[in-house]
XYZ file of C-alpha atoms in Angstrom:
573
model
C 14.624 -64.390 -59.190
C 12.121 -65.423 -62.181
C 11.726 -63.045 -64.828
C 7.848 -63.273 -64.379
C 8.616 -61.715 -60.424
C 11.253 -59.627 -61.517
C 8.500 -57.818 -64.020
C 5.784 -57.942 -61.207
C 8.437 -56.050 -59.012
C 8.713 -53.826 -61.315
C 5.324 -52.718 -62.150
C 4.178 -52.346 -58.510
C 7.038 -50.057 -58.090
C 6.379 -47.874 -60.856
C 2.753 -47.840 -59.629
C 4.065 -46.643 -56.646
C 6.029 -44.123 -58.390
C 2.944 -42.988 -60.512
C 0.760 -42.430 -57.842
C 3.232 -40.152 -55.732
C 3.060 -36.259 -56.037
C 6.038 -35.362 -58.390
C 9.363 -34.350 -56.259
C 7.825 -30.388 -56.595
C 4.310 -31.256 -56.611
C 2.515 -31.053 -53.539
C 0.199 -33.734 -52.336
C -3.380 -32.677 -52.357
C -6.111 -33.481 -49.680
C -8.771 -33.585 -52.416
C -8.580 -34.081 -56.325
C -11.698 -34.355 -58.497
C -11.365 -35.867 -61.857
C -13.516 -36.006 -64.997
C -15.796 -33.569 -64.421
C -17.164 -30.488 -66.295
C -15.794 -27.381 -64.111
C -17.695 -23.928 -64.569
C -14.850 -22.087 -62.920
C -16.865 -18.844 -63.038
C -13.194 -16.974 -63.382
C -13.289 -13.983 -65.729
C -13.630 -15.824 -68.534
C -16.037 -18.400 -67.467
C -13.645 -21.495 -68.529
C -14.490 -25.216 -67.802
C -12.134 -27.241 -66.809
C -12.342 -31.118 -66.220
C -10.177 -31.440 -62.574
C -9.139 -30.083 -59.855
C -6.750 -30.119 -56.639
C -7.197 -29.010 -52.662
C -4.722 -28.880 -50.362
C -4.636 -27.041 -47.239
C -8.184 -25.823 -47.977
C -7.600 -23.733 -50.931
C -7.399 -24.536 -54.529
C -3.492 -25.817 -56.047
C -4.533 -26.753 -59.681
C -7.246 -26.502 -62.177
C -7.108 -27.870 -65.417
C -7.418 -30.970 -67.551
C -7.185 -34.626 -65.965
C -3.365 -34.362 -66.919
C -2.964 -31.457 -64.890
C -4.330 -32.359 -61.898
C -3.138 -36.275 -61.457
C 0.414 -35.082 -60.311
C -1.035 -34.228 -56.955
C -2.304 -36.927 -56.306
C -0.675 -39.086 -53.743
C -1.024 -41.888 -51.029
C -3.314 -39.865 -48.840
C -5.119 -37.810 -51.455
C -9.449 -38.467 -51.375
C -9.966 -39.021 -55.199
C -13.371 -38.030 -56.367
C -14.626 -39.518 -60.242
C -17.155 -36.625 -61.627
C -18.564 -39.499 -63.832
C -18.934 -35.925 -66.563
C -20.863 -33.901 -64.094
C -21.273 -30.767 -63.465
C -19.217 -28.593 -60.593
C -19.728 -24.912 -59.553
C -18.167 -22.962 -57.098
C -19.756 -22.761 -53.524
C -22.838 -21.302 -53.822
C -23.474 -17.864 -51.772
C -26.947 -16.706 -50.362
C -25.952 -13.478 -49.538
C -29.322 -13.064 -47.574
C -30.828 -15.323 -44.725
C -32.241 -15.630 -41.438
C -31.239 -18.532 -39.837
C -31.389 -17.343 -36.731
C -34.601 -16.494 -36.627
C -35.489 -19.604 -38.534
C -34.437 -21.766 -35.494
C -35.758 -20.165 -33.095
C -39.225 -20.255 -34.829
C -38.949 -23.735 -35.169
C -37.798 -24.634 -31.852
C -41.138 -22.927 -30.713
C -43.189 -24.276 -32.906
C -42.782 -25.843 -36.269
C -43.343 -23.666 -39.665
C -46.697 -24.637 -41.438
C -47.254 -23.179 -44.921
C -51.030 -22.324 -44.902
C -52.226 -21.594 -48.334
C -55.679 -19.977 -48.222
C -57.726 -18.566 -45.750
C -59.626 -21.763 -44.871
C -56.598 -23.568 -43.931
C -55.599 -20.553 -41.762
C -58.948 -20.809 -40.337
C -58.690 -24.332 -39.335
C -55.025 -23.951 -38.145
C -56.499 -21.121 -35.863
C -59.533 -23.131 -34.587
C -56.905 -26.086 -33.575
C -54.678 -24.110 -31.648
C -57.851 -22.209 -29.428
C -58.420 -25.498 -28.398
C -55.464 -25.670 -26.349
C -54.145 -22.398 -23.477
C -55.851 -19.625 -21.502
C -58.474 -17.206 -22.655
C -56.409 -14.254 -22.438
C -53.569 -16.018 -24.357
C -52.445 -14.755 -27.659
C -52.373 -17.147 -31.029
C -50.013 -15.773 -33.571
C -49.848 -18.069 -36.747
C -47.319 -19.246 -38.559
C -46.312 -15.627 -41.420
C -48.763 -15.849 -44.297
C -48.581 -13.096 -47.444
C -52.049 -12.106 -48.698
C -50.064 -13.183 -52.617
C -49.663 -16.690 -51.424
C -53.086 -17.402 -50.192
C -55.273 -18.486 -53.064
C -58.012 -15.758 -52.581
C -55.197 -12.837 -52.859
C -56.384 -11.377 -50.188
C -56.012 -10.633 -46.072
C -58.290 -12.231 -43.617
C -60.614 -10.241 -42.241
C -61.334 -9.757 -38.690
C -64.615 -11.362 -38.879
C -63.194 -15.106 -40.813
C -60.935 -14.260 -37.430
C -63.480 -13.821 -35.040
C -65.746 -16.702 -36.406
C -63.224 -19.668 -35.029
C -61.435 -17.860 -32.206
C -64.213 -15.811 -30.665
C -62.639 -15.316 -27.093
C -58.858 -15.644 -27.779
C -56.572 -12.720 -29.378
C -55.654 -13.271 -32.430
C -52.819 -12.135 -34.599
C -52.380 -12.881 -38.369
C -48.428 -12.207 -39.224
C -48.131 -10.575 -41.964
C -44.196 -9.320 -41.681
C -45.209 -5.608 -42.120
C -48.420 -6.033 -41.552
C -50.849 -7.504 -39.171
C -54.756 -8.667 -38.665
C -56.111 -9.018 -35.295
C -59.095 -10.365 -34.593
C -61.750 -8.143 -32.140
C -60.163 -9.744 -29.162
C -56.911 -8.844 -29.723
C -58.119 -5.638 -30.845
C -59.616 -5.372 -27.125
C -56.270 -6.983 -25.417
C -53.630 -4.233 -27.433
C -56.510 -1.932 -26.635
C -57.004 -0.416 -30.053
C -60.110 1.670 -30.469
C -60.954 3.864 -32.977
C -59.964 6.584 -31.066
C -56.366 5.104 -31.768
C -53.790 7.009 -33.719
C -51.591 5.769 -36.111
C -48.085 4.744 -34.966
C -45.395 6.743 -36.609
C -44.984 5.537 -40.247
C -47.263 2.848 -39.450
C -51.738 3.218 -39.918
C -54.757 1.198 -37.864
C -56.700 0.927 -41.256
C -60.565 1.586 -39.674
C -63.634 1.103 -41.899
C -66.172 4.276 -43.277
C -67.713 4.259 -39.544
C -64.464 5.243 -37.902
C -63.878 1.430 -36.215
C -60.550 -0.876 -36.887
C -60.975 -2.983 -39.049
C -58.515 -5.060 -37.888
C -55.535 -4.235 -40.284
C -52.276 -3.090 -39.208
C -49.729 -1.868 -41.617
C -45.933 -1.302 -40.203
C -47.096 -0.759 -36.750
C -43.408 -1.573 -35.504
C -43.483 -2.465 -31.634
C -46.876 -1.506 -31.160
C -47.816 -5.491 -30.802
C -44.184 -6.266 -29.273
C -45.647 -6.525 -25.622
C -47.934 -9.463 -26.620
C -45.510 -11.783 -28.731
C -43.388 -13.400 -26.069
C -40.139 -14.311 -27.672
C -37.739 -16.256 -26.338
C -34.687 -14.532 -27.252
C -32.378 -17.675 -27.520
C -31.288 -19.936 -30.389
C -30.719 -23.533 -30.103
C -27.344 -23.808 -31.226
C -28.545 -27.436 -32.577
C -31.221 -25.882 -34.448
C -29.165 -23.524 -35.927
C -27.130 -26.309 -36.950
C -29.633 -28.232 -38.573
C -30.212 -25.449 -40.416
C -26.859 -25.071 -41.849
C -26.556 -28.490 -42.361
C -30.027 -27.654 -45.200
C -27.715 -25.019 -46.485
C -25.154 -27.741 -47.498
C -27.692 -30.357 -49.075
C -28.814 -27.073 -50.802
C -25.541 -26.437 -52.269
C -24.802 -23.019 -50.670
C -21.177 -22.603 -48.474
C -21.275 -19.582 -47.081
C -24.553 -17.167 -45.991
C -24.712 -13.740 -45.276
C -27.165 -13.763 -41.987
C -29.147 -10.456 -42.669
C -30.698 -8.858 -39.046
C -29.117 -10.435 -36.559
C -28.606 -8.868 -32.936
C -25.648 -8.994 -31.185
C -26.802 -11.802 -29.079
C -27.069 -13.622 -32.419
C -23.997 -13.020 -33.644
C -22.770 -14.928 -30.137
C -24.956 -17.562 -31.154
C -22.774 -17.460 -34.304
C -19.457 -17.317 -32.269
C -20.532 -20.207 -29.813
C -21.273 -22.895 -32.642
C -17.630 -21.581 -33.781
C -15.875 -22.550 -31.070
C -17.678 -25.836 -30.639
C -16.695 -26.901 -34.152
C -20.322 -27.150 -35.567
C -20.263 -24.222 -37.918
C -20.966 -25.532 -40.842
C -20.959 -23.036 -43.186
C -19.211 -20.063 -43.724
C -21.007 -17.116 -42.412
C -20.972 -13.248 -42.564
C -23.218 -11.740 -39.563
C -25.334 -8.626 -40.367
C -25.841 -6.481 -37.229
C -29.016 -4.668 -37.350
C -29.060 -1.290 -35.717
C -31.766 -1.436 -32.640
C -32.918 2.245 -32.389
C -32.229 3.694 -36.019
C -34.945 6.714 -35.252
C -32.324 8.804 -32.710
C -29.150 10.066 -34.257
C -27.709 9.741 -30.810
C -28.739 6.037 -30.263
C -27.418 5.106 -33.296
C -23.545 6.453 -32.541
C -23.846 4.825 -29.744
C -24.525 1.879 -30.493
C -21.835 2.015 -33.157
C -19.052 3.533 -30.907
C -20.065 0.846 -28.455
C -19.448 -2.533 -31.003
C -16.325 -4.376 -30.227
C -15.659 -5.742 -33.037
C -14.604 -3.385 -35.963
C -16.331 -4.139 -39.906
C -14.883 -7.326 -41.386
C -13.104 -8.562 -38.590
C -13.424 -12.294 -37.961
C -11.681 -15.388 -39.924
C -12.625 -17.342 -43.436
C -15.595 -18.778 -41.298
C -17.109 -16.245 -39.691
C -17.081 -12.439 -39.271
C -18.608 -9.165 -38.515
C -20.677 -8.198 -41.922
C -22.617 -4.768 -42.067
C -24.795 -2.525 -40.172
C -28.432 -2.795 -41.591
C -31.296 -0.415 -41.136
C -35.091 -0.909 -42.260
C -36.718 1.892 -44.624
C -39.730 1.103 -45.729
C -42.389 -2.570 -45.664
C -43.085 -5.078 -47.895
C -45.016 -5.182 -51.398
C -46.242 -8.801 -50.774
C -48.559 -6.693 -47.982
C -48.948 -3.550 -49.416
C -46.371 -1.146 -47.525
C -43.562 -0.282 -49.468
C -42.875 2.862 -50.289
C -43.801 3.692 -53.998
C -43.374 6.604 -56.456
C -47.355 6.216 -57.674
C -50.494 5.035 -55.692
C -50.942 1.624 -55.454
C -53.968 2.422 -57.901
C -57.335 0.749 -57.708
C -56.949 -2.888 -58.427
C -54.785 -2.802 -54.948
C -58.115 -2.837 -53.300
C -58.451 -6.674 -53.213
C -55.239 -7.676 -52.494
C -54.289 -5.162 -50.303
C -57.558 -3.765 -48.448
C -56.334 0.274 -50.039
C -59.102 2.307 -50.460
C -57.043 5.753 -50.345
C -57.268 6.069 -54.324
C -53.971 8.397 -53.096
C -51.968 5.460 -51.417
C -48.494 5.320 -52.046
C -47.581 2.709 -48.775
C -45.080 4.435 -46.008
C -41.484 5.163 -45.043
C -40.719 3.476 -41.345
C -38.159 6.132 -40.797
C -38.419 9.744 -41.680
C -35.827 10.350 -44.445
C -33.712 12.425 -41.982
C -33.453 9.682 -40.323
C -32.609 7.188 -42.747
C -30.081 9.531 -43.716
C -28.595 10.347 -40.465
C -28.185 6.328 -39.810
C -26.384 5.958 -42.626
C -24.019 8.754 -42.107
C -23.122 8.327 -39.133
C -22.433 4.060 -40.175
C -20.506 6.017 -43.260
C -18.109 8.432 -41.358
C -17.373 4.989 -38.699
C -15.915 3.026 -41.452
C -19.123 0.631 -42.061
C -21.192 -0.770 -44.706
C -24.397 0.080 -44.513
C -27.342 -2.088 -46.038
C -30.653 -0.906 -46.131
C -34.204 -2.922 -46.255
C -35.732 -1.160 -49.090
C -38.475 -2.227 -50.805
C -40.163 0.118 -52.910
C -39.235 2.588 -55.854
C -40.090 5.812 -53.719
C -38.159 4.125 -51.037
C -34.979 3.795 -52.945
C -34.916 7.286 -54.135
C -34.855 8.369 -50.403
C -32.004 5.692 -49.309
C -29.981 6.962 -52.554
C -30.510 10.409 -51.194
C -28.711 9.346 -47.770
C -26.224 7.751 -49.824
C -24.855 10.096 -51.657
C -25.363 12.859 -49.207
C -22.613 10.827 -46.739
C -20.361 10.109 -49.734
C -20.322 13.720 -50.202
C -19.807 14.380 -47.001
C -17.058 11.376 -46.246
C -15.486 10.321 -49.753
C -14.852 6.509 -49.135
C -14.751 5.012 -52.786
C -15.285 1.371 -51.961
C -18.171 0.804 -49.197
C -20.376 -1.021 -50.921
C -23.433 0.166 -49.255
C -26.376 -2.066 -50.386
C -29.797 -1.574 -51.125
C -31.840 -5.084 -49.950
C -34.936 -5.906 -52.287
C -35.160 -2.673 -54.050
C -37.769 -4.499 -56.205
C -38.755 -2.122 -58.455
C -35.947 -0.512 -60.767
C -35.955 2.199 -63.335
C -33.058 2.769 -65.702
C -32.418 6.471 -64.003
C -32.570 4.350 -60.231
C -29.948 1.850 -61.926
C -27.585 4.418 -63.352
C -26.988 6.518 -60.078
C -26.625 3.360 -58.045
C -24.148 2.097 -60.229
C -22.852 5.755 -60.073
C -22.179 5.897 -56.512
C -21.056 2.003 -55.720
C -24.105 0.967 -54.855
C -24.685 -2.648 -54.695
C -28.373 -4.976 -55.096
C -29.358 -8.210 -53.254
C -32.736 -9.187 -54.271
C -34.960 -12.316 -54.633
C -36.504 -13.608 -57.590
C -37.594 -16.674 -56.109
C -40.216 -13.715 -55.068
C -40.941 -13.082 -58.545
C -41.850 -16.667 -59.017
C -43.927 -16.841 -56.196
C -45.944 -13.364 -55.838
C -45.677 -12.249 -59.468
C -49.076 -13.376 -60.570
C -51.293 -11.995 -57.667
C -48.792 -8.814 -57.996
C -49.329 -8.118 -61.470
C -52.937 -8.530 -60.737
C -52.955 -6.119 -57.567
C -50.321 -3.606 -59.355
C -51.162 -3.627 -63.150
C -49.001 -6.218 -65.481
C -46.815 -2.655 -66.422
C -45.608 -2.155 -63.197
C -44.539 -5.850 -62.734
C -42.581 -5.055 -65.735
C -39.128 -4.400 -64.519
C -39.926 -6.083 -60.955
C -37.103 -7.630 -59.582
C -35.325 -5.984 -62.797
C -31.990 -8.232 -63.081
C -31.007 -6.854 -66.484
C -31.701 -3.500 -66.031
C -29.628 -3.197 -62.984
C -26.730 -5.564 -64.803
C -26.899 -2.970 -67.933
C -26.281 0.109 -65.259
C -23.096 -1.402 -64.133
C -25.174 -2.327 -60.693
C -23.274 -5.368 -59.312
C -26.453 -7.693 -58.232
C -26.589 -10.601 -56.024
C -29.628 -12.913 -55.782
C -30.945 -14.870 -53.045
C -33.648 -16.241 -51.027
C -34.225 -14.110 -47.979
C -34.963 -17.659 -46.234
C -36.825 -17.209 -43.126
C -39.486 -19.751 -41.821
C -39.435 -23.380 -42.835
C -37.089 -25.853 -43.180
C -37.657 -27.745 -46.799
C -35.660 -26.081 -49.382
C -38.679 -25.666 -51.501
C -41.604 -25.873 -48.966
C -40.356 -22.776 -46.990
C -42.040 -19.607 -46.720
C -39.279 -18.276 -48.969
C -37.554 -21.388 -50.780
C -33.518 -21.406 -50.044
C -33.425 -23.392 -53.183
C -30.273 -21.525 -55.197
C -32.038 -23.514 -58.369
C -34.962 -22.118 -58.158
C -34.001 -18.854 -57.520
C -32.148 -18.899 -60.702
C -34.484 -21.020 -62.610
C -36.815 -17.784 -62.080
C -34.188 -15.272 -62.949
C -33.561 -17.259 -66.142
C -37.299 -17.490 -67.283
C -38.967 -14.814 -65.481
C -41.568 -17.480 -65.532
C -44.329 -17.839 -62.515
C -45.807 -20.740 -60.656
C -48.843 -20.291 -62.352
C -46.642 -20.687 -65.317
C -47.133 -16.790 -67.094
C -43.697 -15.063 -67.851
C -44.072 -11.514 -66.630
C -41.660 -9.079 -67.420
C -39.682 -11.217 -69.598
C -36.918 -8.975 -71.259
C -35.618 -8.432 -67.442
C -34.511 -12.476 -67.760
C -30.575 -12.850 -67.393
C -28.354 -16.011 -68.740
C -27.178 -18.882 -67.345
C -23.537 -17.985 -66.368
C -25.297 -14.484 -65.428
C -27.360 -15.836 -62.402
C -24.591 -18.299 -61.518
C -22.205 -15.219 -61.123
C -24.789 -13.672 -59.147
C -24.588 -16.611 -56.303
C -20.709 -16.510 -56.639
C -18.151 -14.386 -57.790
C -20.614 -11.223 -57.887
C -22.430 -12.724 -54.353
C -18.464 -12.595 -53.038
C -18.098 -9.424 -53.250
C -20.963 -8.249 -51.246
C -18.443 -9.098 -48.268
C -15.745 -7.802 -49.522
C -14.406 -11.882 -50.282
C -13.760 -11.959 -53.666
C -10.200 -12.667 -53.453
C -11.248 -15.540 -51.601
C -14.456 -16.876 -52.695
C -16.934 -17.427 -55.413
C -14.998 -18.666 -58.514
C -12.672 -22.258 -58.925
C -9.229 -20.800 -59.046
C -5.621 -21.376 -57.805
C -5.278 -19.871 -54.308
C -8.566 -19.225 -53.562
C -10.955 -21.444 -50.953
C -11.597 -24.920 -51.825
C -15.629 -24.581 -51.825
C -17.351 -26.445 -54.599
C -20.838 -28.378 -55.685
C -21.046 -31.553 -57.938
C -24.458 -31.500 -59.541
C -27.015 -33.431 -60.686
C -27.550 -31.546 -63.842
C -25.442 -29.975 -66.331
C -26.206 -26.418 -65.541
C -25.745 -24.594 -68.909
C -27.843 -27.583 -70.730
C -30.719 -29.089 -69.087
C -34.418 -27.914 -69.992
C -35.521 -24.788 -67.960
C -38.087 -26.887 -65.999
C -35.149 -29.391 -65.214
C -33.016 -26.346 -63.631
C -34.486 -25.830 -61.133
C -35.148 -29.420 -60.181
C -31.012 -29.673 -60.105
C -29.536 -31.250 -56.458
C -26.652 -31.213 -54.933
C -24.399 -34.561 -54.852
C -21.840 -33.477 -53.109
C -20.902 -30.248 -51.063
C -17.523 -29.597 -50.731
C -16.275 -26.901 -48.381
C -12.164 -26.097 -48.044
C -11.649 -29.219 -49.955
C -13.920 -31.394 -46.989
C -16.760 -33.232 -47.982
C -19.555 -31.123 -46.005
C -22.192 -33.493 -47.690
C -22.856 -35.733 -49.619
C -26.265 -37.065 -51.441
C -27.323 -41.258 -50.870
């Protein structure tokens, strides 16, 4: 044998011998190298690489660290110096009823009046008389006259067909439908609902939180397309989020949930929400509660039974949740208030708000609550610690959803009794300019408050609330996780005015929020939302360096690759 083959036999073998896991090293499925890590542990450290095997986490550390784990069969990623995060969490979506809005009709994001007008006068050209339109949801803050329609821009294109504008908690029909639904102004208000009439006693065509009261004349289908809902997740990834919390779902939806399971197709990791159908009668609600099958966190590291959730109050993008002080008098033009006394309404009675969520309590269930307004909270915070009182249980983790409006007194007693925040300031981006308009800049102040809540001790976790629309930043509510913390970062509009600007949080604060804080809110942290040994292998490779790039550049960051249980769950071309 030549010495020149002897020394060629030689290298490949040590080659060989390099590239092999170390006799007590284990092979990893996955190893990323020379990247910059934002761990998001308790100390926020960056590391450079990092090892999967079996789904969870085996190293984390510097190149040197990790390159022992690699062997023959281990997928070797290059970070080419980019940036990596945990798996994002939006711990509040509706993909359920995302896909089965789109499956009926595709989501259209109508901007003003006009172009509701003209989606209106397309669709009367098609069905019966006597059949009802309902448009895509519009918020009188998004349209650019900050205002609702009024029956008459209604009644001008669709004359002889009912009409309903949705509004979420809040409707406009148009005189036909008012004549279909058979609303006169002899009407009464539903309870915590109003028909808003004019000075003559007639509807004007305004409905705030009139609950079922228009159920019988929305057919719904009542199914989700298990494809759709797929497609949907399959956004989530390209988006950079892992795992959702789905935030209303029935128990039919949950199914839906447990069918794409078993086929395989669940893409990312879910927690259900189960939202209680008859929260107004004590009795209905044990009932339904002794009835579940499945007991509170029970379910796998993809899916499981999440909380019970309960609705208190509306919405302050239409002008019904529940606030300490009148709307005041510039909510005349954005919301149609001429009650200088207004204060928006409860949908429950507060006894029963608080019966709910003692009896969810004293069963051994977290209870979250759609609360939007300041009044609203106090009354949900009352029911809270009334059924601590009652049942000591130290680590529940009942949650108040929106809660938009904080006070420092609000923030303290949350944090006082465990009570956790999930809250959008994609919102803020959106709605802050007509709201500060509508509400006075001072009250926009502390709106979606992120700092005052963090200085309480209130563990906070932001999100989108995605619900119509499929484009990440197109959708009614964007499920873009960069611009969500772009705007909890600037506090900056899309007119481009900062409002409320000492509530802005940093960097590594709003990334905790979509991770290691967002973990908790279901009850995962030992498993989720931080880069660390043992824990799952969920992780995003960005675009941008996170911590560095302009403000305007945030929010503009992508996802290049998704990476769920050390799988490549996508992967940007």
């Amino acid at each position: 044998m030549t010495s020149k083959l002897f020394g060629s036999l030689v290298l490949s073998t040590l080659v060989v011998i390099l590239s092999q896991p170390t006799r007590n090293t284990p092979q990893a499925d996955l190893v990323l190298l020379n990247a910059r890590i934002l761990t998001v542990d308790d100390r926020f450290r960056v590391a450079a690489a990092l090892a999967v095997r079996d789904g969870r986490f085996v190293a984390i550390g510097s190149n040197e660290d990790v390159r022992p784990h690699i062997g023959g069969g281990t997928r070797v990623i290059d970070g080419r110096g980019r940036t990596v995060v945990p798996g994002l969490i939006d711990t509040h979506v509706h993909a359920l009823d995302v896909a089965e809005a789109e499956a009926a009709q595709p989501f259209q994001n109508l901007q003003s009046i006009d172009a509701l007008q003209a989606w209106i006068r397309q669709s009367a050209r098609s069905g019966q008389d006597e059949t009802w339109i309902w448009t895509p949801r519009v918020y009188p803050t998004r349209f650019r006259e900050h205002r609702f329609p009024t029956r008459q821009e209604l009644d001008a294109v669709a004359p002889d067909r009912p009409v309903a504008v949705d509004c979420a908690y809040a409707f406009v029909l148009n005189s036909a439908a008012l004549r279909a639904a058979r609303i006169t102004r002899n009407s009464t208000d539903p309870p915590g609902g109003a028909i808003v009439k004019d000075a003559a006693g007639e509807p004007t065509g305004l409905l705030r939180n009139v609950g079922g009261l228009l159920a019988p004349f929305r057919a719904r289908s009542g199914s989700v397309s298990l494809d759709m809902l797929e497609q949907i997740h399959r956004q989530y990834l390209a988006a950079g989020l892992t795992s959702v919390i789905e935030r209303g779902a029935t128990l039919d939806g949950y199914k839906s949930y447990e069918e794409l399971r078993r086929a395989g197709r669940l893409r990312v990791r879910a927690t259900v929400t189960i939202r209680i159908p008859r929260a107004d009668e004590a009795a209905e609600v044990e009932r339904f509660i002794q009835g579940l099958a499945r007991r509170p966190g029970s379910g796998d590291e993809w899916l499981k039974m999440g909380p019970l959730k309960i609705v208190a109050d509306g919405g302050i993008l239409i002008g019904t949740s529940f606030m300490r002080q009148p709307y005041g008098p510039s909510a005349r033009q954005l919301y149609a208030v001429d009650d200088p006394r207004y204060r928006g309404f409860l949908s429950l009675t507060p006894q029963q708000i608080a019966s709910a969520i003692a009896i969810g309590h004293r069963l051994g269930w977290q209870m979250v609550v759609h609360v939007t307004g300041d009044a609203g909270v106090d009354v949900v915070l009352d029911a809270i610690e009334a059924a601590q009182k009652e049942h000591p249980a130290p680590d529940r983790r009942h949650t108040l959803l929106h809660a938009y409006f904080v006070h420092p007194e609000t923030a303290a007693r949350a944090a006082r009794l465990g009570v956790l925040v999930d809250t959008q300031p994609a919102w803020h981006y959106k709605d802050a300019d007509a709201l500060a308009d509508g509400l006075g800049r001072e009250r926009l102040t502390h709106f979606i408050g992120l700092r005052t809540w963090r200085e309480a001790g209130v563990e906070v976790a932001i999100n989108t609330d995605h619900m119509f629309g499929l484009d990440r930043n197109e959708a009614l509510n964007p499920f873009n996780p960069f611009l969500t913390m772009y705007s909890a970062t600037t506090r900056r509009t899309e007119g481009g005015r900062i409002v409320g600007g000492n509530e802005a949080v940093s960097r590594q604060e709003a990334l905790r929020m979509m991770t290691s804080m967002a973990a908790r809110f279901s009850f995962d942290e030992n498993n989720r939302g931080s880069i660390e040994t043992g824990k799952l292998g969920d992780f995003v490779v960005l675009s941008g360096h996170f911590l560095t790039v302009s403000a305007e550049q945030l929010r503009a960051i992508r996802a290049d690759l998704t990476v769920i249980g050390g799988h490549v769950a996508f992967e940007r071309r």
